[in-house]
Tab-separated table of C-alpha atoms and ligand atoms in Angstrom:
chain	number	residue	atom	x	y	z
A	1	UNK	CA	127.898	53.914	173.103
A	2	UNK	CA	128.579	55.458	169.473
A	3	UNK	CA	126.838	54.897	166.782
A	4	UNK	CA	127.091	56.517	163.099
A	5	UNK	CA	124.074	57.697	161.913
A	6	UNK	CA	124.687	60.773	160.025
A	7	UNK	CA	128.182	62.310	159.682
A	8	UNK	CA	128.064	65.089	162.033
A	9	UNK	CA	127.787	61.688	164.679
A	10	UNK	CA	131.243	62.536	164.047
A	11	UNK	CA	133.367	65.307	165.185
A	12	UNK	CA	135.362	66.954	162.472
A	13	UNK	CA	138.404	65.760	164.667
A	14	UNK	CA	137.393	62.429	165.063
A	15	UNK	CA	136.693	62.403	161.113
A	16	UNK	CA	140.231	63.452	161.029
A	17	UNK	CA	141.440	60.135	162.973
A	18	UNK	CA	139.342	57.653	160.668
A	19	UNK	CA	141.078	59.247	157.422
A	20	UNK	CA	144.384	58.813	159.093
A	21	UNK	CA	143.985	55.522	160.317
A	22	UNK	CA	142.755	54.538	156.498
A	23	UNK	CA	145.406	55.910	155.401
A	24	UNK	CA	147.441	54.207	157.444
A	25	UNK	CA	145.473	50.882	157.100
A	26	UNK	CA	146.301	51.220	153.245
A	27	UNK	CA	150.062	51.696	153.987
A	28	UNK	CA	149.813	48.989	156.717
A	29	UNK	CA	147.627	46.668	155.551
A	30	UNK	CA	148.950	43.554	157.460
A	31	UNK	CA	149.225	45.531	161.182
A	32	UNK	CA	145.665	45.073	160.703
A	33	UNK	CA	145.258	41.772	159.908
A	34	UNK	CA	143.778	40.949	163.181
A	35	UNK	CA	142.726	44.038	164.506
A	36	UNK	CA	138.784	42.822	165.192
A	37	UNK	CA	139.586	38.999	165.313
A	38	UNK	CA	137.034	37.115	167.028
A	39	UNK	CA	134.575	39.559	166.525
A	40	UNK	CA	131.326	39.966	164.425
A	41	UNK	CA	128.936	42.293	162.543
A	42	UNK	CA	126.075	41.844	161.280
A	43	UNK	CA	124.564	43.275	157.835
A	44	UNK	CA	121.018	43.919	157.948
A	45	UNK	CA	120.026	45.101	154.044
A	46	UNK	CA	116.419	45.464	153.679
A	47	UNK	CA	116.993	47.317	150.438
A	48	UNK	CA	119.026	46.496	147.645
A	49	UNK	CA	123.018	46.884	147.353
A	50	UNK	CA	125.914	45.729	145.935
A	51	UNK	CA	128.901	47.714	147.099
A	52	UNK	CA	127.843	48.987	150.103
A	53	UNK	CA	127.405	45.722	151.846
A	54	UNK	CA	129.972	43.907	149.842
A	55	UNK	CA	132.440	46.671	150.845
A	56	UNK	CA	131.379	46.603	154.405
A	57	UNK	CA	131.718	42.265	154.550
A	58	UNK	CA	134.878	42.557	152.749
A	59	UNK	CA	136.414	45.392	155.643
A	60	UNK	CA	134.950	43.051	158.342
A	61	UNK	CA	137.056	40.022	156.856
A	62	UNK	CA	140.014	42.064	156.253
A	63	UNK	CA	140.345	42.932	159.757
A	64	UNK	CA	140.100	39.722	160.801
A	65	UNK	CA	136.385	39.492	162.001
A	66	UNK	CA	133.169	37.525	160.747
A	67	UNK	CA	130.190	38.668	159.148
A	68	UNK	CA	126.347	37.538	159.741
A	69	UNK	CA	123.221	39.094	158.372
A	70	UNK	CA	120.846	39.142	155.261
A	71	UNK	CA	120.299	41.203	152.200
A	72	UNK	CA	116.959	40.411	151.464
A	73	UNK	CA	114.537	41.239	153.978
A	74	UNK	CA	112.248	38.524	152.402
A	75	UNK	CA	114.275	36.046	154.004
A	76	UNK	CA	114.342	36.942	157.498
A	77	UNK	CA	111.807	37.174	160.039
A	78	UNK	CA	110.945	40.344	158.937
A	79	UNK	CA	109.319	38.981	156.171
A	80	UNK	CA	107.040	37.491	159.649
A	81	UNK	CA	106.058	41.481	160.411
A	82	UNK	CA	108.909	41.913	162.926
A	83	UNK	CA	109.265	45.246	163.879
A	84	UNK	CA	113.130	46.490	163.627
A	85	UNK	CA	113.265	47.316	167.886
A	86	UNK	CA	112.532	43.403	168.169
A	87	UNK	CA	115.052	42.070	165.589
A	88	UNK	CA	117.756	44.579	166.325
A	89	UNK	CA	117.508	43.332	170.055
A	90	UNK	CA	117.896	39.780	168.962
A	91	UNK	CA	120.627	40.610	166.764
A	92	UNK	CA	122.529	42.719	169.730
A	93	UNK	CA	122.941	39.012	171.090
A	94	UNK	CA	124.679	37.942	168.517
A	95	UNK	CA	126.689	40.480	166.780
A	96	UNK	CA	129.390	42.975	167.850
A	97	UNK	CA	128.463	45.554	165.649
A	98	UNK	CA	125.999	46.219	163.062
A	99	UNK	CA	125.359	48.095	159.530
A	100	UNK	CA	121.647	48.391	158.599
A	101	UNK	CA	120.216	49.486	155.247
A	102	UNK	CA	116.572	50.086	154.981
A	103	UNK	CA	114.122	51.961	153.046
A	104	UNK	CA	112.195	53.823	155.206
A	105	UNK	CA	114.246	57.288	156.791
A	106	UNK	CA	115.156	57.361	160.294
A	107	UNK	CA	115.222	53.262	160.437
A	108	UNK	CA	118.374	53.653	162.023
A	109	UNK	CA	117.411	56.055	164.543
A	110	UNK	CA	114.855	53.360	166.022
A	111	UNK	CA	117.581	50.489	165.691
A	112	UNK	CA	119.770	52.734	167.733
A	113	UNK	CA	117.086	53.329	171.173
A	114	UNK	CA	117.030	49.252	170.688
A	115	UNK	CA	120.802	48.117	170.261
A	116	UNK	CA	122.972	46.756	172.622
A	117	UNK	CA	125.841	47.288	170.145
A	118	UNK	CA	127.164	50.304	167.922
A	119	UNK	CA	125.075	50.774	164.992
A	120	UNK	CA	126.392	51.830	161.556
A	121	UNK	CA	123.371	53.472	159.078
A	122	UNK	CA	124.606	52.214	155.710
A	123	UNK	CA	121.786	54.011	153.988
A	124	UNK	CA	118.454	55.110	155.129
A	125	UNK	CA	115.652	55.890	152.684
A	126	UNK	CA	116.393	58.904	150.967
A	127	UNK	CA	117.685	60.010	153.875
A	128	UNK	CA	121.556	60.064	154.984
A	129	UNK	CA	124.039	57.510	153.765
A	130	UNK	CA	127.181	58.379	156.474
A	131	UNK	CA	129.647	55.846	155.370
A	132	UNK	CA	129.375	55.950	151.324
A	133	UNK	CA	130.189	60.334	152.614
A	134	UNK	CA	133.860	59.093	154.857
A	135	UNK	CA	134.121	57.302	151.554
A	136	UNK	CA	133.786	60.125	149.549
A	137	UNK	CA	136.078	61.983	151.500
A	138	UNK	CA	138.543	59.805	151.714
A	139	UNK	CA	139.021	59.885	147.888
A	140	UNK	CA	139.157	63.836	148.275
A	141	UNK	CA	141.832	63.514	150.820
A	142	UNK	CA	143.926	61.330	148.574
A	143	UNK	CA	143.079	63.022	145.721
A	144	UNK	CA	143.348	66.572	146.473
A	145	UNK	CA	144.603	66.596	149.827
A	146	UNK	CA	142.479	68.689	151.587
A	147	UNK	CA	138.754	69.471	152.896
A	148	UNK	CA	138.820	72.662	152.276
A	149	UNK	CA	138.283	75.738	150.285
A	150	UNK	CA	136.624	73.855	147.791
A	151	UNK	CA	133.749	74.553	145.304
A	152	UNK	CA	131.605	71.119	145.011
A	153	UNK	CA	129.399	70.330	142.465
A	154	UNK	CA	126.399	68.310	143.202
A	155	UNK	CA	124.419	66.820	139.848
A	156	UNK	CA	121.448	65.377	139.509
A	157	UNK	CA	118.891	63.640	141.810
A	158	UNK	CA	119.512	66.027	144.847
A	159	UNK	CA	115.549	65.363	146.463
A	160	UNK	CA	116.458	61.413	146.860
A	161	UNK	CA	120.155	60.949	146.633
A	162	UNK	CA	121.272	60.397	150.486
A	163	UNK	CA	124.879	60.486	149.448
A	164	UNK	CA	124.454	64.296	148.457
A	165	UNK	CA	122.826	65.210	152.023
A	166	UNK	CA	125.193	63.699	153.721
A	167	UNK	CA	127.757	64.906	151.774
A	168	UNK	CA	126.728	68.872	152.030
A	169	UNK	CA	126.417	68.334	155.618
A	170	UNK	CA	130.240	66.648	156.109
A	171	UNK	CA	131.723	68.845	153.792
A	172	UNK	CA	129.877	72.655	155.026
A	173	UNK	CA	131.988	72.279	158.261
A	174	UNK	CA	134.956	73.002	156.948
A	175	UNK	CA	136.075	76.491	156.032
A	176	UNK	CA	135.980	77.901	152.575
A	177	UNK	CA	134.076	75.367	150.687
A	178	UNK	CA	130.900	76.585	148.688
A	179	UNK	CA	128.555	73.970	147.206
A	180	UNK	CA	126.626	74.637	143.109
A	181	UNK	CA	123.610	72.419	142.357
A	182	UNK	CA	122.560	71.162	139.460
A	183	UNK	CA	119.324	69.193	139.042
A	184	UNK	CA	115.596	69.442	137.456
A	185	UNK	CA	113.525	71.956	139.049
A	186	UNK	CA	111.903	68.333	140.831
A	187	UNK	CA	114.847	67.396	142.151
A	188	UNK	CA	116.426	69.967	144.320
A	189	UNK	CA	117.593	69.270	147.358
A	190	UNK	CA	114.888	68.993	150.529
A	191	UNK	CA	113.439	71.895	151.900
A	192	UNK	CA	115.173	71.136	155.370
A	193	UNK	CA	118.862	71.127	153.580
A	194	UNK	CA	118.125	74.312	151.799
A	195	UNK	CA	117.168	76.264	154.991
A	196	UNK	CA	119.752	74.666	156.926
A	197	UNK	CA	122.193	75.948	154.392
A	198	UNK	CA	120.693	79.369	154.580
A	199	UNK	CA	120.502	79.837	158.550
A	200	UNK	CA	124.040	78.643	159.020
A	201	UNK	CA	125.012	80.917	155.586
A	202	UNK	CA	126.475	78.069	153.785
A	203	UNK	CA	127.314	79.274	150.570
A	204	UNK	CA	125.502	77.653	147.240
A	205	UNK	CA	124.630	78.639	143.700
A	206	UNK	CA	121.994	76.898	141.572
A	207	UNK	CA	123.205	76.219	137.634
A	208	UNK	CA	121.192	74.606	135.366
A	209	UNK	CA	123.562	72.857	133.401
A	210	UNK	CA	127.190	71.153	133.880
A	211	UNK	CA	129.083	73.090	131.419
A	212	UNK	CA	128.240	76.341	132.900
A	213	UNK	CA	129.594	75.289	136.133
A	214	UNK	CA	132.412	72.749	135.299
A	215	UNK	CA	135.084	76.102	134.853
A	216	UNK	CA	134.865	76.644	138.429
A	217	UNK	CA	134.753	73.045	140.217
A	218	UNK	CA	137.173	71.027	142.214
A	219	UNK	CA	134.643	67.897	142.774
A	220	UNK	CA	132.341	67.141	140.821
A	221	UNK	CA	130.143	64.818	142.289
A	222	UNK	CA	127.381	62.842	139.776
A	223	UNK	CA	124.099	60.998	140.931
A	224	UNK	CA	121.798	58.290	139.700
A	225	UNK	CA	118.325	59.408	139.321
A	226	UNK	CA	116.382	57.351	142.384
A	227	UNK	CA	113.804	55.575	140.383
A	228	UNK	CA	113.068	53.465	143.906
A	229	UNK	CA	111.600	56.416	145.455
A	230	UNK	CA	109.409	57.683	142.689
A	231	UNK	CA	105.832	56.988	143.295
A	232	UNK	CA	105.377	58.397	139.008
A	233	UNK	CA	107.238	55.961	137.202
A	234	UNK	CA	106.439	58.177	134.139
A	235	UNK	CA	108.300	61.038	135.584
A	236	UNK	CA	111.284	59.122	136.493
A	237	UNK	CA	111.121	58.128	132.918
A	238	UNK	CA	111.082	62.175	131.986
A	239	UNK	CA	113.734	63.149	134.709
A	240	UNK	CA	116.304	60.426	134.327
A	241	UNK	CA	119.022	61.563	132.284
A	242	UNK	CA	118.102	65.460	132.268
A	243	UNK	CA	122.239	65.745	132.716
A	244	UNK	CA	124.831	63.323	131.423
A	245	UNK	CA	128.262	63.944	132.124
A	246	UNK	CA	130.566	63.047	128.640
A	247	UNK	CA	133.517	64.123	127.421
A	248	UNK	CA	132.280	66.911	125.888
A	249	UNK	CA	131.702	68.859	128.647
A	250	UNK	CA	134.782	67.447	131.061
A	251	UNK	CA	137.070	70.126	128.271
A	252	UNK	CA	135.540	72.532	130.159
A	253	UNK	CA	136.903	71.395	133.893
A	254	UNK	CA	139.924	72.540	135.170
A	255	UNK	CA	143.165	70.199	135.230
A	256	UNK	CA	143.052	68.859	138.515
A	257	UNK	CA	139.282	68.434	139.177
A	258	UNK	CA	137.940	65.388	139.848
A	259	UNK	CA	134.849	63.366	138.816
A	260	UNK	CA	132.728	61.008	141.803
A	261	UNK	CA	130.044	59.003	141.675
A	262	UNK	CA	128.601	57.021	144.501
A	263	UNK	CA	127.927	54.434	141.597
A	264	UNK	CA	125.708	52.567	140.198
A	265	UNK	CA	125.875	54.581	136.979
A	266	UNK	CA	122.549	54.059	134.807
A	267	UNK	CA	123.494	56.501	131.825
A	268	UNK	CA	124.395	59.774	133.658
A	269	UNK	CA	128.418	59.218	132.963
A	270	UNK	CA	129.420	58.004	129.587
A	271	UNK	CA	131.836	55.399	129.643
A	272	UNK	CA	134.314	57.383	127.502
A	273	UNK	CA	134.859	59.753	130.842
A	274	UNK	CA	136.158	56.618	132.167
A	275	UNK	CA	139.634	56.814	131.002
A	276	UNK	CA	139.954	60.976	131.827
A	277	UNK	CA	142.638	60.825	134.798
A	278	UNK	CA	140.094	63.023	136.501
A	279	UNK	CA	137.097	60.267	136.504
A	280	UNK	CA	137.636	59.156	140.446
A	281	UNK	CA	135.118	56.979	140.728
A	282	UNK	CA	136.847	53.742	140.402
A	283	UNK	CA	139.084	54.548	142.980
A	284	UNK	CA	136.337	55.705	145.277
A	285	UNK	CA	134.955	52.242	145.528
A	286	UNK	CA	138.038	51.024	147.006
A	287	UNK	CA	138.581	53.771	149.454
A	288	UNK	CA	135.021	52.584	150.299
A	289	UNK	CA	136.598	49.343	151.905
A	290	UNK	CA	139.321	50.949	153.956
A	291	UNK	CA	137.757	53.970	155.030
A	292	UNK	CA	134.836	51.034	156.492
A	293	UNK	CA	137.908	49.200	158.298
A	294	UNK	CA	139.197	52.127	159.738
A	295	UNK	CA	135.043	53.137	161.017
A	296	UNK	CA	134.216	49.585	161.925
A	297	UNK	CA	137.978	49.322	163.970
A	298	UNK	CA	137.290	52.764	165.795
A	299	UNK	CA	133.793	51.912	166.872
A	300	UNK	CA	134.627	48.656	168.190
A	301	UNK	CA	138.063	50.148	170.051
A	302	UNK	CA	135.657	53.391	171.301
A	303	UNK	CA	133.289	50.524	172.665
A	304	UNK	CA	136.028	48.189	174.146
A	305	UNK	CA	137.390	51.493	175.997
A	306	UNK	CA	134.147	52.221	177.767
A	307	UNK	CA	133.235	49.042	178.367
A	308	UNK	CA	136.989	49.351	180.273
A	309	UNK	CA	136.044	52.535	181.978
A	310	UNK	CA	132.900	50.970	183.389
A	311	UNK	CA	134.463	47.756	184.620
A	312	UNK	CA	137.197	50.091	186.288
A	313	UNK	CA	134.273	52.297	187.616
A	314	UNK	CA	132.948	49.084	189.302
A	315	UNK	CA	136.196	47.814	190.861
A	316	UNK	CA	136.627	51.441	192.427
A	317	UNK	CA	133.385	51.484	193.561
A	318	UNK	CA	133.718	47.893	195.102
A	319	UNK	CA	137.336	47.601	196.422
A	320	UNK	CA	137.957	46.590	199.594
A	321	UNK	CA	134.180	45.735	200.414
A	322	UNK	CA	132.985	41.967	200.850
A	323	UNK	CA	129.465	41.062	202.774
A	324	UNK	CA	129.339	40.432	206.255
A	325	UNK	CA	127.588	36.690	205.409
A	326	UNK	CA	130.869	34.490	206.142
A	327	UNK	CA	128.956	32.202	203.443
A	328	UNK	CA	129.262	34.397	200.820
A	329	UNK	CA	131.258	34.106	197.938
A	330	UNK	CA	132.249	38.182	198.088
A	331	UNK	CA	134.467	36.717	201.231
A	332	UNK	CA	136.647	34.503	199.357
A	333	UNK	CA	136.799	35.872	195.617
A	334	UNK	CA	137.368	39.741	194.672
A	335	UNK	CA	134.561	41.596	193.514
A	336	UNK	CA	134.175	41.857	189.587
A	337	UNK	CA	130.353	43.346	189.945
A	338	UNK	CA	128.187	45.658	191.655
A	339	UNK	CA	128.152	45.158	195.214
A	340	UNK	CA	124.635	45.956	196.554
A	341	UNK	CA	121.264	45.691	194.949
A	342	UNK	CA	118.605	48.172	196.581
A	343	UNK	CA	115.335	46.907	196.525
A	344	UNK	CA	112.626	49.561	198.640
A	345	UNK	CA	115.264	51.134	199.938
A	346	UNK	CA	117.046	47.756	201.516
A	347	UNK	CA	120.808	47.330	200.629
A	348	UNK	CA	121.388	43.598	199.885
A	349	UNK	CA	124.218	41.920	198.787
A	350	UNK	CA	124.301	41.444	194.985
A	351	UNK	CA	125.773	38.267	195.306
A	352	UNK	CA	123.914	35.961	198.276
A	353	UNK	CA	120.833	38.910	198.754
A	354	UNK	CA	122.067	38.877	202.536
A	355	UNK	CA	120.522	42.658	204.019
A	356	UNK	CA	123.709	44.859	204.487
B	1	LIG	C1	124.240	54.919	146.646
B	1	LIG	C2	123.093	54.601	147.575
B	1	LIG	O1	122.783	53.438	147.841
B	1	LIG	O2	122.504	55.554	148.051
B	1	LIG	N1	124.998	53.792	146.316
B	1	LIG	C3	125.937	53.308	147.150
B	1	LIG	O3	125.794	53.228	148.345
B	1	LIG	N2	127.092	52.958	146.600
B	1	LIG	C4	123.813	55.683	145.474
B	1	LIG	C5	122.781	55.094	144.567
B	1	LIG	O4	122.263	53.991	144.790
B	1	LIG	O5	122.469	55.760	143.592
C-alpha cells in the first residue's frame, strides 16, 4: 500500500502524473465530480491549521467523497492518552484514507506500520510537510512551466519550516536547479539537509539578505518564523522578522520571478507585495486544493488496483479447486477466498476446516 510521507514517497514520474491529472482536474472539473464517491477520509489534526485541512476537506468533497476526523486533539480520545498505533487502527475501520497532522516528527511514520489504509502526512513537527511541497510545485508548473534549471530562494525560518525541507528535497531531483538560503545564523537549515545536500553535490549558496540575492532568483519562496517550536520565546521575539520581503526590494527581482509563501504570513511579506503580478501566493492556496484531489484520487485508484491484483491472485490460485466434503459450500459456490488454511502443517479447508 502507498502512503505519502515525504515527497521522494514519490517517484519524479509519478509526481509527473499528479501535476497532470491537476491540471487536468482544473480543466475538467466536473469528470471528477464523482471520482471517490462513496468513499471517506479522515483528518486527524493534532496541531493547528487552517488551509491545510480545509484544503484537504474541501478536495475530498469535490471529488465526491466524505470527510471524518478532528482538529483538536483535545477532543478525541487522545486527549484519554491514546497512543497514535491504537487510534490509527480504529480509524483504518472507518476511513478510506487518511491525512494526519501532528507535532511531534516522524508521527506519520508510526501511523503508517499501524494503518490499514493509505496515509497522507499533512505536516509533521518540523519535519516534512509533502503535500503543502506538490502544492508548491504545482504553482511552479503553472507559473513557470517547468522544474527545472531553476535558482530557488529559500527565506527565513529554514531550522523549523517543514515546507522548505520538503521542498529542497522535491525540487534537488531535477536537473539544473541550485537552491540560496537566507535566514539568521539560528535558523539554517538542519544539519541532516545540509550534508545531504553536500554528499549528493546539490548546489547552494548562503546570502544574508534578500536584495543581494533577488537579481538572480526564479522562486522566491518566504517563511513564517515557527514560534510553536521555540522553547525561548524571547528569541523568537529577536528572530521573527530578521527579513521582510516589501516592495522595496521586489525592484530588484527579475520580470518573471515569482513570490510563494506557504502562508500564514505574520509580518514577513508586506501587504503592498500583494498586488506585484509576481506575488504567487494567492494562487498557491488554490492549487493547494486540486493538486490534493489529484493525490487523494491517485492513492485511492493505486489502492483499488492492488486490492484488484490480489483478489485476481486469489481466483488464480483457487480456480478449479472445491473440497472433497460434499457438504461444503466450496462445492456449490465459486471460490472468492483462500482455499486452505495450514495449521501444524495440516491443509484444511478454509471454508468447513475439513483435512484436505
Ligand atoms: C505551513 C505549515 O503548516 O507548515 N502552513 C501550511 O501548511 N499552509 C507553514 C506555516 O505554518 O508557517
Amino acid at each position: 500500500m502507498r502512503h505519502l510521507l515525504e515527497p521522494t514517497n514519490l517517484t519524479i514520474e509519478e509526481i509527473d502524473q499528479i501535476m497532470e491529472q491537476a491540471l487536468d482536474i482544473i480543466a475538467h472539473r466536473e469528470k471528477y465530480a464523482d471520482a471517490c464517491k462513496g468513499k471517506k477520509l479522515a483528518t486527524l489534526f493534532y496541531e493547528p491549521s487552517t488551509r491545510t485541512r480545509l484544503s484537504f476537506t474541501a478536495a475530498m468533497m469535490e471529488l465526491g467523497g466524505n470527510v471524518l476526523g478532528f482538529s483538536d486533539a483535545n477532543s478525541s480520545s487522545v486527549s484519554k492518552g491514546e497512543t497514535i498505533a491504537d487510534t490509527i487502527r480504529v480509524v483504518s475501520c472507518f476511513a478510506d484514507i487518511v491525512a494526519m497532522r501532528h507535532p511531534k516528527e516522524g508521527a506519520p511514520l508510526i501511523a503508517k506500520r499501524f494503518s490499514g489504509i493509505p496515509v497522507i502526512n499533512a505536516g509533521d513537527g518540523g519535519h516534512n510537510h509533502p503535500t503543502q511541497t506538490l502544492t508548491d510545485m504545482l504553482t511552479i508548473r503553472r507559473e513557470l512551466g517547468h522544474f527545472d534549471h531553476l535558482t530557488i530562494g529559500l527565506c527565513g525560518d529554514l531550522k523549523y519550516g517543514r515546507t522548505v525541507h520538503s521542498l529542497i528535497k522535491a525540487m534537488s531531483r531535477y536537473e539544473g536547479n541550485r537552491f540560496v538560503l537566507i535566514s539568521p545564523r539560528e535558523l539554517k537549515l538542519p544539519s541532516y539537509m545540509i550534508d545531504e545536500m553536500k554528499t549528493s553535490g546539490i548546489p547552494y549558496v548562503e546570502y544574508d539578505s534578500i536584495e543581494k540575492a533577488m537579481p538572480e532568483l526564479d522562486v522566491l519562496y518566504m517563511t513564517r518564523v515557527q514560534q510553536e517550536r521555540f522553547s525561548d520565546k524571547a528569541e523568537y521575539e529577536r528572530l521573527k522578522l530578521a527579513f521582510i520581503l516589501d516592495e522595496e526590494k521586489m525592484k530588484y527581482g527579475k520580470e518573471n520571478m515569482i513570490v510563494l509563501h506557504p502562508l500564514p504570513r505574520v509580518g514577513e511579506i508586506t501587504e503592498g507585495v500583494d498586488n506585484d503580478p509576481r506575488a504567487a501566493y494567492f494562487r498557491q492556496v488554490e492549487n493547494g486544493k486540486f493538486v490534493r484531489m489529484s493525490l487523494i484520487y491517485t492513492l485511492l485508484k493505486w489502492r483499488s488496483e492492488e486490492d484488484n491484483i490480489k483478489e485476481r491472485q486469489l481466483m488464480k490460485d483457487t480456480e478449479g479447486k472445491k473440497c472433497d466434503n460434499p457438504h461444503c459450500i466450496t462445492t456449490k459456490e465459486p471460490l472468492a477466498q483462500e482455499f486452505y488454511i495450514d495449521t501444524k502443517g495440516i491443509k484444511r479447508c478454509n471454508y468447513c476446516d475439513h483435512e484436505i
